[in-house]
Every structure is written in C-alpha cells, then in structure tokens.
Amino acid sequence: PAAAKPLPAYVAWKDPTAMIVHTSSTLETKRSAFGTSVITPAEQLYIRNNLPAPDASIIADRDAWEVQIEGVKNPRNFNLKQLKGMGLETTAMVLQCSGNGRGLFPTKASGTAWAVGAAGCVVWSGVPVRDVVAALGGVADGMVYMTGTGGEKIPEGLDPKSVMVERSVPLKAMGDALLAWEMNGAPIPLAHGGPLRLIVPGYAGVNNVKYIKRLAFTLAQTEAAIQKTGYRLSPPGQKGDPSHPAVWEMAAKSWINSPAPDAGVVPAGMSLIKGVAFGGMQALKAVEVSIDGGASWLAAKFVGPDLGRYAWRQFVLSVKLAPGNYTIASRAIDVLGNLQSEVSMENTGGYNNTSWRDHALKISVV
Ligand code: MSS
C-alpha cells in the first residue's frame, strides 16, 4: 500500500493517528478511532472542503466577522459580536458528509470513497436563526428557502455559480438552525467554519455552510451548481438535475466500530460490539445488533448521555463468540419506528448510504 499522506498544513493540528488523508480537502476519521464518549474531539473530526478554506486572517478578529441577513422584513448586517448578544442555544448534532458510506455501496460512485468516518458528533453554540429573524421583523412574505453563502474567495476567472458554496434548505429547517461560533466548547476552528457557521441540525453536512457571510430567505433555491446539479439523488448514470431530490434531511443510521474494524480478527470468548447510532431528523429509539448477517437481531444497550434528537448515541452489546466467520451488523430505529434500511438506493453521487448491510463488518473469530 502507498505510504499514508501527511496532514495538510491548515489542519496540521489534527491527530494524525486518527485520520485517513484522502486529499488535502477530504480527511476521514478512522473507524478504529471513534471513541466511546459521544462527542468527537476536533482533532479527530473529518474535513470536507469543496473550495480551499479561506485565509486564517478571517479568524484574527472573530467578533468583526459580518453576516448579511436578507429576505427578512428589515434586512441588515450583523457582526459576530452583535450576534453573541442576540440569543444563545447549544445543540449536539451529527455532522455527516452526504457522501459518508459512498465507498461501501456495492457499485462504485465517483467522489471520495468514504467508509464511515466522514461523520462526527459535535456540540455547537450560537444564536438561533429564528431569534435573528424575529429581531428583523420576521421572514419576508412568501419565502420558501433558507439560503446560506460560504465566505470563500472565488478563484479568479471562474463563474462564481460554478464553484461557490451556497446551499438552500426548506424554510422549516430554520426552526432548529443556529448561527454558531463555538464547537465543542471552543471558538470554531477555521477548518470547521469559524468564525461563524450555519448549523442545520438533521441535515447532511453540505447544508452546514462554513464561514457564512450571507443568510437569505429566498423564493427559489440558489442557482449555484452545488445546489442546482450537485448533491442530488440522481438515478445511476444520470447527471444531477434540479428535478432530482436534493440531499437534505438525514435518515436513521448506525454502524459498528469495534471489535476489529481493520484487522477483522477477534479472539474467541466474550466480545464487546460497540458502535454509534442516530435517527437523523428524529430521536433514536433503539439499536439492534446481528452477529449472523441479519438473520436474527439482539437489542444493544445505549452507553453515555442522551444529548438530544440530533446527536448520536453509543451502543454496546456483549456477546460470546465461538471460532468461525461472522458478519456483524447494526440497525437503528427512530422514535417514529423508521428502521435503518438493509439496502440504500444507489445514486450517481453516492449519497445517503444508510444500508446496514453495506456497513456490516466481517470478522474471523479464532
Ligand atoms: N461550507 C463552505 N463554506 N465550504 C465548503 O466547502 N463543505 C460542506 C460543508 N460546508 C463546505 C461547507 C461539506 S460537503 C461538508 S460534508 C461539511 O461542510 C464538512 O464539514 P467539516 O467541518 O467536517 O469539514 Mo459533504 O455533504
């Protein structure tokens, strides 16, 4: 195998032993590196950038960062210092790339072949978007979407629409959305969207716009390519098109991280099967584990605190394993009774893989 790539300079502070460096803009958490105390430390959290991150000068004076609010009754700009005085909420949330699990689909889709590690559970603090909107007289009449624009500089000579990170989500997503300045108890690192990030709990990673410079309530979805044709659930072989569903709400999902996610060899006897499970938009009700490839299921036990409907929960099941080959799998069940599916709909972009079968681990017990 090729030698592991070093950490890129802008994330040199990440834990090199926990990360798989796919490219300078795609870093994945190793399956074996997920801890068992719910929150993913910043040093181990995955990175996905569609454009190079802005210069570190934007975090030199965080409080001076400005965001433009449009599509409200009284549009205006706020700087971060002003936002900090307007409201406060803290939300634990699974941040998961739309393409997490892409590399596990039976058919190869183009894009980073993420396994399970383009996800983490992170605590965000910020002002609720609804508080900002209320202070500005409410959303302007008839608006249908909430559209966030990233603060990257657009490379010279390119059509901005072809590369800019601008995403629209349905207006109802405003309900739990934050303009966040803190992550896991510290100012948001530049690489994760500091000084200010739009957080849309329950929605796939791409909708959580980093270094947000404009938040607009709009009649239509943005014309930016990342929305118009990108991040669409397109039938295999078809190019992204606005008529295909956008990658927005996440669904129930879980996976096993232990034992032996890499080597696959486990000593006979008692074994602890550990993993993470979340409901996407809904709180989680239960998680089940199978050691026979899905023929039968056992209830796993949750470990650690319940940090709310958008967070994940760690689970554990103690099993006695005799020598042999096993396929171990897990499936999440949300409070509405939605069961994590056995198979996920394949799509051109390789998005939203929640298939428990694709996430199963094959182990040999010796
Ligand atoms: N934002 C901005 N501004 N830019 C970019 O690039 N990306 C996306 C989000 N946001 C971006 C943004 C994506 S796509 C993702 S996942 C996320 O982010 C990630 O995050 P982190 O922090 O981890 O890096 Mo897929 O769906």
Tab-separated table of C-alpha atoms and ligand atoms in Angstrom:
chain	number	residue	atom	x	y	z
A	1	PRO	CA	0.000	0.000	0.000
A	2	ALA	CA	1.063	3.626	-0.606
A	3	ALA	CA	2.532	5.492	2.378
A	4	ALA	CA	-0.048	7.454	4.379
A	5	LYS	CA	-0.305	11.073	3.244
A	6	PRO	CA	0.726	13.692	5.820
A	7	LEU	CA	-1.826	16.119	7.278
A	8	PRO	CA	-2.230	19.256	5.141
A	9	ALA	CA	-0.787	22.420	6.768
A	10	TYR	CA	-4.176	24.049	7.531
A	11	VAL	CA	-5.177	21.056	9.674
A	12	ALA	CA	-1.719	20.179	10.991
A	13	TRP	CA	-3.319	20.256	14.464
A	14	LYS	CA	-5.420	17.128	13.755
A	15	ASP	CA	-4.482	13.793	15.335
A	16	PRO	CA	-2.516	12.026	12.573
A	17	THR	CA	-3.137	8.608	14.121
A	18	ALA	CA	-6.917	9.089	13.902
A	19	MET	CA	-7.193	10.367	10.344
A	20	ILE	CA	-7.147	8.967	6.823
A	21	VAL	CA	-5.938	11.727	4.474
A	22	HIS	CA	-7.704	11.138	1.143
A	23	THR	CA	-6.765	14.562	-0.313
A	24	SER	CA	-5.969	17.971	1.183
A	25	SER	CA	-9.704	18.723	1.277
A	26	THR	CA	-11.010	15.316	2.371
A	27	LEU	CA	-9.879	13.774	5.677
A	28	GLU	CA	-11.719	10.891	7.274
A	29	THR	CA	-11.814	9.632	10.860
A	30	LYS	CA	-10.570	6.030	11.083
A	31	ARG	CA	-13.260	3.538	12.012
A	32	SER	CA	-10.996	2.318	14.816
A	33	ALA	CA	-10.533	5.882	16.147
A	34	PHE	CA	-14.113	6.689	17.187
A	35	GLY	CA	-14.106	6.927	20.956
A	36	THR	CA	-16.903	5.910	23.278
A	37	SER	CA	-17.853	9.164	24.996
A	38	VAL	CA	-20.296	10.573	22.442
A	39	ILE	CA	-18.502	13.766	21.382
A	40	THR	CA	-15.955	13.664	18.576
A	41	PRO	CA	-12.918	15.780	19.526
A	42	ALA	CA	-12.000	18.463	16.983
A	43	GLU	CA	-8.606	16.777	16.464
A	44	GLN	CA	-10.392	13.669	15.167
A	45	LEU	CA	-13.278	15.230	13.247
A	46	TYR	CA	-13.392	14.707	9.480
A	47	ILE	CA	-12.851	17.525	6.983
A	48	ARG	CA	-14.581	18.145	3.688
A	49	ASN	CA	-13.937	21.322	1.699
A	50	ASN	CA	-15.462	21.982	-1.710
A	51	LEU	CA	-13.230	25.053	-2.083
A	52	PRO	CA	-9.922	25.765	-0.342
A	53	ALA	CA	-10.525	27.202	3.136
A	54	PRO	CA	-10.193	30.998	3.407
A	55	ASP	CA	-7.064	32.638	4.759
A	56	ALA	CA	-6.531	32.424	8.527
A	57	SER	CA	-6.774	36.223	8.657
A	58	ILE	CA	-10.586	35.814	8.855
A	59	ILE	CA	-10.252	34.484	12.393
A	60	ALA	CA	-7.773	37.160	13.548
A	61	ASP	CA	-10.678	39.290	14.792
A	62	ARG	CA	-13.602	36.880	15.070
A	63	ASP	CA	-16.046	39.374	16.537
A	64	ALA	CA	-15.640	41.604	13.499
A	65	TRP	CA	-16.907	38.917	11.064
A	66	GLU	CA	-20.045	40.152	9.310
A	67	VAL	CA	-23.044	38.291	8.016
A	68	GLN	CA	-25.665	39.844	5.779
A	69	ILE	CA	-29.263	38.856	6.541
A	70	GLU	CA	-31.640	39.144	3.576
A	71	GLY	CA	-35.189	38.146	2.749
A	72	VAL	CA	-36.481	39.392	6.092
A	73	LYS	CA	-38.745	42.390	6.771
A	74	ASN	CA	-35.773	44.567	7.780
A	75	PRO	CA	-32.591	43.280	6.116
A	76	ARG	CA	-29.253	44.278	7.644
A	77	ASN	CA	-25.743	43.122	8.555
A	78	PHE	CA	-24.636	41.913	11.942
A	79	ASN	CA	-21.147	41.332	13.173
A	80	LEU	CA	-20.370	38.351	15.376
A	81	LYS	CA	-20.120	40.495	18.482
A	82	GLN	CA	-23.697	41.709	17.940
A	83	LEU	CA	-24.963	38.171	17.234
A	84	LYS	CA	-23.495	36.979	20.541
A	85	GLY	CA	-25.847	39.347	22.329
A	86	MET	CA	-28.986	38.261	20.485
A	87	GLY	CA	-29.597	34.749	21.751
A	88	LEU	CA	-27.900	31.524	22.751
A	89	GLU	CA	-28.557	27.849	22.196
A	90	THR	CA	-26.366	24.749	22.316
A	91	THR	CA	-27.097	21.720	20.135
A	92	ALA	CA	-25.304	18.396	19.891
A	93	MET	CA	-25.514	17.180	16.341
A	94	VAL	CA	-24.223	14.542	13.988
A	95	LEU	CA	-22.264	16.330	11.286
A	96	GLN	CA	-22.137	13.865	8.426
A	97	CYS	CA	-21.000	14.317	4.853
A	98	SER	CA	-23.655	13.444	2.282
A	99	GLY	CA	-21.165	11.018	0.781
A	100	ASN	CA	-20.317	9.195	4.007
A	101	GLY	CA	-20.524	5.476	3.187
A	102	ARG	CA	-20.030	6.122	-0.540
A	103	GLY	CA	-17.112	3.708	-0.633
A	104	LEU	CA	-19.316	0.951	0.806
A	105	PHE	CA	-22.001	0.965	-1.906
A	106	PRO	CA	-21.851	-2.247	-3.959
A	107	THR	CA	-21.395	-0.159	-7.120
A	108	LYS	CA	-18.587	2.398	-7.177
A	109	ALA	CA	-19.748	6.026	-7.401
A	110	SER	CA	-17.321	8.833	-8.270
A	111	GLY	CA	-16.116	11.012	-5.399
A	112	THR	CA	-14.206	10.319	-2.194
A	113	ALA	CA	-14.644	6.674	-1.193
A	114	TRP	CA	-15.590	7.469	2.406
A	115	ALA	CA	-16.257	4.462	4.624
A	116	VAL	CA	-17.858	5.511	7.949
A	117	GLY	CA	-15.578	8.335	9.069
A	118	ALA	CA	-16.992	11.378	7.286
A	119	ALA	CA	-19.098	11.953	10.373
A	120	GLY	CA	-18.807	13.037	13.976
A	121	CYS	CA	-20.979	14.151	16.869
A	122	VAL	CA	-20.278	17.772	17.695
A	123	VAL	CA	-21.658	20.394	20.090
A	124	TRP	CA	-22.393	23.794	18.571
A	125	SER	CA	-23.223	27.029	20.365
A	126	GLY	CA	-24.677	30.051	18.668
A	127	VAL	CA	-27.715	32.223	18.214
A	128	PRO	CA	-30.898	30.537	16.937
A	129	VAL	CA	-31.620	31.772	13.403
A	130	ARG	CA	-35.246	32.259	14.463
A	131	ASP	CA	-34.120	34.829	17.079
A	132	VAL	CA	-32.171	36.792	14.481
A	133	VAL	CA	-35.131	36.667	12.121
A	134	ALA	CA	-37.556	37.770	14.846
A	135	ALA	CA	-35.322	40.773	15.611
A	136	LEU	CA	-35.604	41.761	11.952
A	137	GLY	CA	-39.403	41.637	11.809
A	138	GLY	CA	-39.731	38.073	10.539
A	139	VAL	CA	-39.204	36.352	7.211
A	140	ALA	CA	-40.348	38.419	4.197
A	141	ASP	CA	-43.670	37.282	2.728
A	142	GLY	CA	-43.715	34.185	0.578
A	143	MET	CA	-40.159	32.972	1.122
A	144	VAL	CA	-39.689	29.222	0.709
A	145	TYR	CA	-35.988	28.536	1.335
A	146	MET	CA	-33.198	29.477	3.711
A	147	THR	CA	-30.036	30.047	1.675
A	148	GLY	CA	-26.542	30.296	3.158
A	149	THR	CA	-23.416	31.509	1.359
A	150	GLY	CA	-19.870	30.493	2.285
A	151	GLY	CA	-17.182	33.134	2.750
A	152	GLU	CA	-14.554	31.685	0.404
A	153	LYS	CA	-12.920	33.885	-2.221
A	154	ILE	CA	-13.965	32.695	-5.671
A	155	PRO	CA	-10.890	31.851	-7.759
A	156	GLU	CA	-10.253	34.472	-10.455
A	157	GLY	CA	-11.658	33.754	-13.900
A	158	LEU	CA	-14.292	31.246	-12.812
A	159	ASP	CA	-18.038	31.683	-12.995
A	160	PRO	CA	-18.884	32.118	-9.286
A	161	LYS	CA	-22.006	29.958	-9.641
A	162	SER	CA	-19.909	27.028	-10.813
A	163	VAL	CA	-17.846	26.821	-7.601
A	164	MET	CA	-19.392	28.892	-4.801
A	165	VAL	CA	-20.646	27.082	-1.717
A	166	GLU	CA	-24.217	28.322	-1.464
A	167	ARG	CA	-26.948	25.987	-0.258
A	168	SER	CA	-30.710	26.295	0.094
A	169	VAL	CA	-32.771	24.269	2.550
A	170	PRO	CA	-36.536	24.335	3.115
A	171	LEU	CA	-37.674	27.249	5.300
A	172	LYS	CA	-38.864	24.877	8.045
A	173	ALA	CA	-35.218	23.947	8.700
A	174	MET	CA	-34.869	27.394	10.270
A	175	GLY	CA	-36.660	26.063	13.367
A	176	ASP	CA	-33.562	24.462	14.906
A	177	ALA	CA	-30.862	26.219	12.871
A	178	LEU	CA	-28.041	28.170	14.516
A	179	LEU	CA	-25.501	30.755	13.531
A	180	ALA	CA	-22.749	29.122	15.561
A	181	TRP	CA	-19.401	30.454	16.780
A	182	GLU	CA	-18.398	27.684	19.172
A	183	MET	CA	-17.689	23.980	18.603
A	184	ASN	CA	-17.074	21.526	21.445
A	185	GLY	CA	-16.512	24.394	23.867
A	186	ALA	CA	-14.008	26.413	21.830
A	187	PRO	CA	-14.216	29.003	19.043
A	188	ILE	CA	-14.914	27.096	15.794
A	189	PRO	CA	-11.586	26.253	14.110
A	190	LEU	CA	-11.208	27.894	10.706
A	191	ALA	CA	-11.189	24.468	9.036
A	192	HIS	CA	-14.626	23.734	10.501
A	193	GLY	CA	-16.151	27.050	9.504
A	194	GLY	CA	-15.043	29.641	12.031
A	195	PRO	CA	-15.642	32.410	12.829
A	196	LEU	CA	-19.332	31.716	12.049
A	197	ARG	CA	-21.099	28.665	10.668
A	198	LEU	CA	-24.678	27.909	9.701
A	199	ILE	CA	-25.775	24.769	11.526
A	200	VAL	CA	-28.859	22.954	10.247
A	201	PRO	CA	-29.419	20.034	12.639
A	202	GLY	CA	-30.532	16.802	10.998
A	203	TYR	CA	-29.419	17.954	7.540
A	204	ALA	CA	-26.479	16.432	5.666
A	205	GLY	CA	-23.044	18.063	6.010
A	206	VAL	CA	-23.101	20.169	2.854
A	207	ASN	CA	-26.029	22.216	4.167
A	208	ASN	CA	-23.976	23.414	7.146
A	209	VAL	CA	-22.276	26.342	5.451
A	210	LYS	CA	-18.889	27.340	6.891
A	211	TYR	CA	-17.630	30.926	7.284
A	212	ILE	CA	-21.124	32.091	6.451
A	213	LYS	CA	-21.227	35.605	5.014
A	214	ARG	CA	-24.844	35.796	3.854
A	215	LEU	CA	-28.062	34.221	5.107
A	216	ALA	CA	-31.003	34.886	2.831
A	217	PHE	CA	-34.625	33.818	2.819
A	218	THR	CA	-35.449	33.228	-0.801
A	219	LEU	CA	-38.297	32.342	-3.159
A	220	ALA	CA	-36.224	29.827	-5.091
A	221	GLN	CA	-33.260	27.570	-4.466
A	222	THR	CA	-29.886	29.075	-5.315
A	223	GLU	CA	-28.634	28.710	-8.886
A	224	ALA	CA	-25.187	27.705	-7.586
A	225	ALA	CA	-24.064	24.420	-9.155
A	226	ILE	CA	-23.543	22.851	-5.719
A	227	GLN	CA	-27.339	23.099	-5.313
A	228	LYS	CA	-28.695	23.022	-8.842
A	229	THR	CA	-26.947	19.929	-10.097
A	230	GLY	CA	-24.684	18.900	-7.212
A	231	TYR	CA	-25.812	16.922	-4.163
A	232	ARG	CA	-28.872	15.464	-5.913
A	233	LEU	CA	-30.118	11.901	-5.608
A	234	SER	CA	-29.809	11.150	-9.296
A	235	PRO	CA	-30.560	7.711	-10.739
A	236	PRO	CA	-27.288	5.900	-11.573
A	237	GLY	CA	-25.921	7.043	-14.913
A	238	GLN	CA	-27.863	10.321	-14.891
A	239	LYS	CA	-26.318	13.727	-14.256
A	240	GLY	CA	-27.609	15.866	-11.378
A	241	ASP	CA	-30.724	17.814	-12.238
A	242	PRO	CA	-32.988	20.148	-10.239
A	243	SER	CA	-35.818	17.632	-10.710
A	244	HIS	CA	-33.910	15.054	-8.614
A	245	PRO	CA	-34.314	15.244	-4.812
A	246	ALA	CA	-31.756	17.453	-3.036
A	247	VAL	CA	-29.597	15.951	-0.287
A	248	TRP	CA	-31.190	17.485	2.768
A	249	GLU	CA	-32.593	15.501	5.720
A	250	MET	CA	-30.585	12.593	7.102
A	251	ALA	CA	-32.183	9.224	7.867
A	252	ALA	CA	-31.639	6.703	10.672
A	253	LYS	CA	-28.211	5.099	10.528
A	254	SER	CA	-25.740	3.184	12.661
A	255	TRP	CA	-22.524	1.263	12.305
A	256	ILE	CA	-20.200	-0.879	14.363
A	257	ASN	CA	-16.696	0.437	15.152
A	258	SER	CA	-15.437	-2.396	17.319
A	259	PRO	CA	-14.200	-5.126	17.570
A	260	ALA	CA	-11.516	-5.245	14.910
A	261	PRO	CA	-12.765	-2.840	12.228
A	262	ASP	CA	-9.403	-3.059	10.475
A	263	ALA	CA	-7.769	-6.434	11.091
A	264	GLY	CA	-11.017	-8.356	11.320
A	265	VAL	CA	-9.594	-10.974	13.671
A	266	VAL	CA	-11.068	-11.410	17.153
A	267	PRO	CA	-10.134	-13.903	19.889
A	268	ALA	CA	-12.855	-16.412	20.852
A	269	GLY	CA	-14.830	-15.745	24.029
A	270	MET	CA	-16.672	-12.694	25.307
A	271	SER	CA	-16.545	-9.731	22.948
A	272	LEU	CA	-17.964	-6.217	23.180
A	273	ILE	CA	-19.600	-4.990	19.999
A	274	LYS	CA	-19.582	-1.177	20.014
A	275	GLY	CA	-20.833	1.468	17.617
A	276	VAL	CA	-22.815	4.634	17.035
A	277	ALA	CA	-26.443	5.150	16.048
A	278	PHE	CA	-28.580	8.165	15.248
A	279	GLY	CA	-32.009	8.961	13.920
A	280	GLY	CA	-31.212	11.808	11.515
A	281	MET	CA	-34.229	14.081	11.917
A	282	GLN	CA	-35.810	12.037	14.725
A	283	ALA	CA	-34.587	10.911	18.104
A	284	LEU	CA	-33.362	7.361	18.303
A	285	LYS	CA	-35.496	4.692	19.917
A	286	ALA	CA	-33.336	1.592	19.786
A	287	VAL	CA	-30.467	-0.105	18.078
A	288	GLU	CA	-30.159	-3.794	17.278
A	289	VAL	CA	-27.108	-5.890	16.509
A	290	SER	CA	-26.849	-9.041	14.423
A	291	ILE	CA	-23.930	-11.459	14.512
A	292	ASP	CA	-25.356	-13.667	11.764
A	293	GLY	CA	-25.509	-11.262	8.845
A	294	GLY	CA	-29.006	-10.019	9.626
A	295	ALA	CA	-30.780	-13.374	10.137
A	296	SER	CA	-31.519	-12.506	13.772
A	297	TRP	CA	-31.223	-9.332	15.863
A	298	LEU	CA	-30.454	-8.586	19.509
A	299	ALA	CA	-31.173	-5.336	21.378
A	300	ALA	CA	-27.992	-3.381	22.156
A	301	LYS	CA	-27.599	-1.130	25.191
A	302	PHE	CA	-27.052	2.623	24.931
A	303	VAL	CA	-23.933	3.987	26.610
A	304	GLY	CA	-23.462	7.526	27.928
A	305	PRO	CA	-25.678	10.604	27.978
A	306	ASP	CA	-28.552	11.301	25.612
A	307	LEU	CA	-27.631	14.651	24.057
A	308	GLY	CA	-30.886	15.067	22.168
A	309	ARG	CA	-32.537	14.074	18.944
A	310	TYR	CA	-29.788	15.285	16.605
A	311	ALA	CA	-26.885	13.636	18.444
A	312	TRP	CA	-25.733	10.087	18.050
A	313	ARG	CA	-25.682	7.510	20.806
A	314	GLN	CA	-23.020	4.989	21.510
A	315	PHE	CA	-24.174	1.422	21.911
A	316	VAL	CA	-22.704	-1.796	23.203
A	317	LEU	CA	-23.635	-5.466	23.136
A	318	SER	CA	-21.737	-8.187	24.902
A	319	VAL	CA	-21.674	-11.493	23.004
A	320	LYS	CA	-19.900	-14.794	23.335
A	321	LEU	CA	-18.225	-15.728	20.070
A	322	ALA	CA	-17.071	-19.238	19.170
A	323	PRO	CA	-14.390	-19.645	16.475
A	324	GLY	CA	-15.708	-19.076	12.964
A	325	ASN	CA	-16.556	-16.357	10.475
A	326	TYR	CA	-19.174	-13.746	11.293
A	327	THR	CA	-20.896	-10.830	9.623
A	328	ILE	CA	-21.802	-8.363	12.347
A	329	ALA	CA	-24.246	-5.562	11.613
A	330	SER	CA	-26.324	-2.969	13.420
A	331	ARG	CA	-29.545	-1.187	12.617
A	332	ALA	CA	-31.037	1.954	14.157
A	333	ILE	CA	-34.731	2.518	14.842
A	334	ASP	CA	-36.023	6.069	15.325
A	335	VAL	CA	-38.886	7.110	17.610
A	336	LEU	CA	-41.324	7.044	14.684
A	337	GLY	CA	-40.422	3.396	14.155
A	338	ASN	CA	-38.367	4.018	10.995
A	339	LEU	CA	-35.885	1.204	10.654
A	340	GLN	CA	-32.449	1.700	9.127
A	341	SER	CA	-32.769	0.084	5.727
A	342	GLU	CA	-30.956	-3.059	4.636
A	343	VAL	CA	-30.188	-1.576	1.226
A	344	SER	CA	-29.732	2.053	0.137
A	345	MET	CA	-30.840	3.446	-3.194
A	346	GLU	CA	-27.748	3.755	-5.368
A	347	ASN	CA	-27.302	7.152	-6.988
A	348	THR	CA	-24.752	8.887	-9.204
A	349	GLY	CA	-23.174	10.892	-6.408
A	350	GLY	CA	-23.039	8.016	-3.939
A	351	TYR	CA	-25.019	9.976	-1.329
A	352	ASN	CA	-27.034	8.951	1.724
A	353	ASN	CA	-25.759	5.418	2.175
A	354	THR	CA	-27.607	4.166	5.249
A	355	SER	CA	-27.611	0.480	4.303
A	356	TRP	CA	-26.881	-1.715	7.306
A	357	ARG	CA	-25.677	-4.458	5.005
A	358	ASP	CA	-23.078	-2.179	3.365
A	359	HIS	CA	-21.859	-1.151	6.837
A	360	ALA	CA	-21.599	-4.688	8.249
A	361	LEU	CA	-18.192	-5.918	9.450
A	362	LYS	CA	-16.787	-9.299	8.540
A	363	ILE	CA	-14.748	-10.787	11.354
A	364	SER	CA	-12.970	-14.074	11.960
A	365	VAL	CA	-13.031	-15.412	15.492
A	366	VAL	CA	-10.014	-17.559	16.289
B	1	MSS	N1	-19.112	25.278	3.715
B	1	MSS	C1	-18.275	26.008	2.969
B	1	MSS	N2	-18.286	27.362	3.080
B	1	MSS	N3	-17.392	25.440	2.103
B	1	MSS	C2	-17.379	24.081	1.926
B	1	MSS	O1	-16.588	23.616	1.122
B	1	MSS	N4	-18.341	21.913	2.519
B	1	MSS	C3	-19.535	21.272	3.001
B	1	MSS	C4	-19.947	21.803	4.376
B	1	MSS	N5	-19.949	23.230	4.422
B	1	MSS	C5	-18.278	23.286	2.671
B	1	MSS	C6	-19.127	23.944	3.616
B	1	MSS	C7	-19.486	19.787	3.056
B	1	MSS	S1	-19.834	18.924	1.626
B	1	MSS	C8	-19.379	19.115	4.240
B	1	MSS	S2	-19.588	17.428	4.324
B	1	MSS	C9	-19.185	19.854	5.530
B	1	MSS	O2	-19.060	21.263	5.341
B	1	MSS	C10	-17.916	19.323	6.206
B	1	MSS	O3	-17.698	19.990	7.403
B	1	MSS	P1	-16.302	19.801	8.183
B	1	MSS	O4	-16.366	20.808	9.292
B	1	MSS	O5	-16.322	18.392	8.780
B	1	MSS	O6	-15.190	19.948	7.257
B	1	MSS	MO1	-20.306	16.763	2.289
B	1	MSS	O7	-22.040	16.683	2.373
